[in-house]
PDB file of C-alpha atoms in Angstrom:
ATOM      1  CA  PHE A  17      -7.392   6.322  10.968  1.00 47.00           C
ATOM      2  CA  TRP A  18      -5.819   5.926  14.401  1.00 61.00           C
ATOM      3  CA  ILE A  19      -2.298   4.960  13.253  1.00 63.00           C
ATOM      4  CA  LYS A  20      -2.209   7.781  10.689  1.00 67.00           C
ATOM      5  CA  ALA A  21      -1.036   5.524   7.867  1.00 68.00           C
ATOM      6  CA  ASP A  22      -1.113   6.913   4.360  1.00 69.00           C
ATOM      7  CA  ASP A  23      -2.472   4.290   1.979  1.00 71.00           C
ATOM      8  CA  PRO A  24      -3.359   6.219  -1.196  1.00 69.00           C
ATOM      9  CA  LEU A  25      -3.563   3.125  -3.381  1.00 72.00           C
ATOM     10  CA  GLY A  26      -5.715   1.109  -1.011  1.00 75.00           C
ATOM     11  CA  ALA A  27      -3.084  -1.634  -0.788  1.00 79.00           C
ATOM     12  CA  SER A  28      -4.229  -2.623   2.695  1.00 78.00           C
ATOM     13  CA  ALA A  29      -7.744  -3.300   1.469  1.00 77.00           C
ATOM     14  CA  VAL A  30      -6.655  -4.995  -1.744  1.00 82.00           C
ATOM     15  CA  HIS A  31      -3.902  -7.232  -0.407  1.00 86.00           C
ATOM     16  CA  GLY A  32      -4.719  -7.493   3.286  1.00 85.00           C
ATOM     17  CA  ALA A  33      -8.490  -7.789   3.432  1.00 87.00           C
ATOM     18  CA  ALA A  34      -8.843  -9.730   0.184  1.00 90.00           C
ATOM     19  CA  GLY A  35      -6.025 -12.086   1.171  1.00 90.00           C
ATOM     20  CA  PHE A  36      -7.543 -12.753   4.563  1.00 91.00           C
ATOM     21  CA  TRP A  37     -10.947 -13.323   2.978  1.00 92.00           C
ATOM     22  CA  GLY A  38      -9.424 -15.792   0.522  1.00 92.00           C
ATOM     23  CA  VAL A  39      -7.672 -17.769   3.260  1.00 92.00           C
ATOM     24  CA  PHE A  40     -10.839 -17.929   5.337  1.00 90.00           C
ATOM     25  CA  MET A  41     -13.056 -18.941   2.413  1.00 91.00           C
ATOM     26  CA  ALA A  42     -10.586 -21.601   1.271  1.00 89.00           C
ATOM     27  CA  GLY A  43     -11.012 -23.286   4.642  1.00 88.00           C
ATOM     28  CA  LEU A  44     -14.754 -22.804   4.665  1.00 88.00           C
ATOM     29  CA  LEU A  45     -15.459 -24.007   1.116  1.00 90.00           C
ATOM     30  CA  ASN A  46     -12.864 -26.788   0.755  1.00 86.00           C
ATOM     31  CA  LYS A  47     -14.509 -29.863  -0.824  1.00 84.00           C
ATOM     32  CA  GLU A  48     -12.951 -32.352   1.602  1.00 86.00           C
ATOM     33  CA  THR A  49     -12.768 -30.529   4.940  1.00 83.00           C
ATOM     34  CA  GLY A  50     -14.564 -27.262   4.248  1.00 75.00           C
ATOM     35  CA  GLY A  51     -16.753 -25.917   7.010  1.00 80.00           C
ATOM     36  CA  MET A  52     -15.517 -28.355   9.643  1.00 88.00           C
ATOM     37  CA  PRO A  53     -14.778 -26.581  12.928  1.00 88.00           C
ATOM     38  CA  MET A  54     -11.170 -27.819  13.045  1.00 90.00           C
ATOM     39  CA  GLN A  55     -10.484 -26.586   9.515  1.00 90.00           C
ATOM     40  CA  VAL A  56     -12.036 -23.174  10.174  1.00 89.00           C
ATOM     41  CA  ALA A  57     -10.050 -22.929  13.435  1.00 92.00           C
ATOM     42  CA  ALA A  58      -6.851 -23.819  11.567  1.00 92.00           C
ATOM     43  CA  GLN A  59      -7.574 -21.077   9.026  1.00 92.00           C
ATOM     44  CA  PHE A  60      -8.113 -18.525  11.805  1.00 93.00           C
ATOM     45  CA  ILE A  61      -4.876 -19.589  13.509  1.00 96.00           C
ATOM     46  CA  GLY A  62      -3.077 -19.124  10.198  1.00 94.00           C
ATOM     47  CA  LEU A  63      -4.656 -15.700   9.714  1.00 94.00           C
ATOM     48  CA  ALA A  64      -3.728 -14.636  13.246  1.00 96.00           C
ATOM     49  CA  SER A  65      -0.131 -15.775  12.797  1.00 96.00           C
ATOM     50  CA  VAL A  66       0.243 -13.913   9.481  1.00 93.00           C
ATOM     51  CA  LEU A  67      -1.270 -10.788  11.027  1.00 92.00           C
ATOM     52  CA  ALA A  68       1.023 -11.001  14.077  1.00 96.00           C
ATOM     53  CA  TRP A  69       4.098 -11.579  11.886  1.00 96.00           C
ATOM     54  CA  SER A  70       3.237  -8.632   9.634  1.00 91.00           C
ATOM     55  CA  VAL A  71       2.464  -6.243  12.484  1.00 90.00           C
ATOM     56  CA  CYS A  72       5.610  -7.146  14.446  1.00 96.00           C
ATOM     57  CA  TRP A  73       7.953  -6.746  11.480  1.00 96.00           C
ATOM     58  CA  SER A  74       6.232  -3.579  10.297  1.00 90.00           C
ATOM     59  CA  LEU A  75       6.582  -2.015  13.733  1.00 92.00           C
ATOM     60  CA  ALA A  76      10.203  -3.153  14.004  1.00 96.00           C
ATOM     61  CA  ILE A  77      11.055  -1.505  10.686  1.00 93.00           C
ATOM     62  CA  TRP A  78       8.849   1.602  10.554  1.00 88.00           C
ATOM     63  CA  LEU A  79       8.868   2.844  14.161  1.00 90.00           C
ATOM     64  CA  PRO A  80      12.648   3.437  14.227  1.00 93.00           C
ATOM     65  CA  CYS A  81      12.340   5.218  10.869  1.00 90.00           C
ATOM     66  CA  LYS A  82       9.601   7.402  12.334  1.00 86.00           C
ATOM     67  CA  TRP A  83      11.650   8.142  15.460  1.00 90.00           C
ATOM     68  CA  MET A  84      14.650   9.120  13.312  1.00 91.00           C
ATOM     69  CA  GLY A  85      12.443  11.494  11.329  1.00 84.00           C
ATOM     70  CA  ILE A  86      13.202   9.970   7.944  1.00 85.00           C
ATOM     71  CA  MET A  87       9.606   9.155   7.039  1.00 80.00           C
ATOM     72  CA  ARG A  88       8.404  12.672   6.224  1.00 80.00           C
ATOM     73  CA  CYS A  89       9.268  15.161   3.547  1.00 82.00           C
ATOM     74  CA  PRO A  90       9.464  18.882   4.366  1.00 83.00           C
ATOM     75  CA  PRO A  91       6.053  20.647   4.484  1.00 83.00           C
ATOM     76  CA  GLU A  92       6.764  22.778   1.398  1.00 83.00           C
ATOM     77  CA  GLU A  93       7.517  19.646  -0.653  1.00 81.00           C
ATOM     78  CA  GLU A  94       4.424  17.960   0.724  1.00 77.00           C
ATOM     79  CA  GLU A  95       2.299  20.956  -0.269  1.00 79.00           C
ATOM     80  CA  ILE A  96       3.327  20.940  -3.948  1.00 78.00           C
ATOM     81  CA  GLY A  97       3.609  17.158  -4.161  1.00 77.00           C
ATOM     82  CA  GLN A  98       6.565  14.826  -4.565  1.00 78.00           C
ATOM     83  CA  ASP A  99       5.938  14.320  -8.275  1.00 78.00           C
ATOM     84  CA  VAL A 100       6.315  18.046  -8.953  1.00 78.00           C
ATOM     85  CA  HIS A 101       9.204  18.525  -6.516  1.00 78.00           C
ATOM     86  CA  LEU A 102      11.297  15.522  -7.584  1.00 80.00           C
ATOM     87  CA  HIS A 103      10.344  15.181 -11.251  1.00 78.00           C
ATOM     88  CA  GLY A 104       9.309  18.672 -12.304  1.00 77.00           C
ATOM     89  CA  GLY A 105       5.733  17.924 -13.294  1.00 73.00           C
ATOM     90  CA  SER A 106       2.499  16.345 -12.275  1.00 68.00           C
ATOM     91  CA  GLY A 107       1.955  12.691 -12.998  1.00 69.00           C
ATOM     92  CA  TYR A 108      -1.834  12.997 -12.857  1.00 65.00           C
ATOM     93  CA  ARG A 109      -4.155  14.197 -15.593  1.00 58.00           C
ATOM     94  CA  TYR A 110      -6.645  15.557 -13.071  1.00 57.00           C
ATOM     95  CA  HIS A 111      -4.073  17.794 -11.382  1.00 50.00           C
ATOM     96  CA  MET A 112      -5.544  21.301 -11.602  1.00 54.00           C
ATOM     97  CA  ASP A 113      -2.230  23.077 -12.269  1.00 54.00           C
ATOM     98  CA  ALA A 114      -0.972  20.677 -14.939  1.00 50.00           C
ATOM     99  CA  LEU A 115      -1.402  21.368 -18.606  1.00 50.00           C
ATOM    100  CA  PRO A 116      -2.191  18.373 -20.836  1.00 51.00           C
ATOM    101  CA  GLY A 117       1.106  18.765 -22.715  1.00 52.00           C
ATOM    102  CA  GLU A 118       3.019  18.877 -19.455  1.00 52.00           C
ATOM    103  CA  VAL A 119       1.472  15.620 -18.243  1.00 49.00           C
ATOM    104  CA  ILE A 120       2.162  13.832 -21.518  1.00 47.00           C
ATOM    105  CA  GLU A 121       5.706  15.195 -21.667  1.00 49.00           C
ATOM    106  CA  THR A 122       6.589  14.167 -18.101  1.00 49.00           C
ATOM    107  CA  CYS A 123       5.303  10.642 -18.727  1.00 51.00           C
ATOM    108  CA  SER A 124       6.921  10.112 -22.126  1.00 49.00           C
ATOM    109  CA  PRO A 125       9.707   7.533 -22.638  1.00 50.00           C
ATOM    110  CA  ARG A 126      11.904  10.385 -23.913  1.00 51.00           C
ATOM    111  CA  ASN A 127      12.087  11.837 -20.392  1.00 51.00           C
ATOM    112  CA  LEU A 128      12.776   8.459 -18.814  1.00 52.00           C
ATOM    113  CA  GLY A 129      15.943   7.850 -20.823  1.00 53.00           C
ATOM    114  CA  VAL A 130      14.343   5.016 -22.800  1.00 49.00           C
ATOM    115  CA  GLU A 131      15.376   4.808 -26.443  1.00 50.00           C
TER     116      GLU A 131
END
């Protein structure tokens, strides 16, 4: 990906693409004005404005953070994973180094301070 964005949960596809598809289809399938060129054009203008707003604000917030170097963790932390480094255990059952008891223990309410 050319901007080197890390999207491990697929949030861009889920929220961005699906949201844009929903806005477009609402204009296309509307019972009263659906499919009319002016309605479809209005939907595209709305989509373009939301995209421009999101891109501008994202760049305004994240580029300075990138330039200041506060967006990356040290390579050794990245190698072992933030869950292991910050919380002492893997949060994933499919993690090759994690034992089943370790995964259950790190995810239990007892370790979260919940009574």
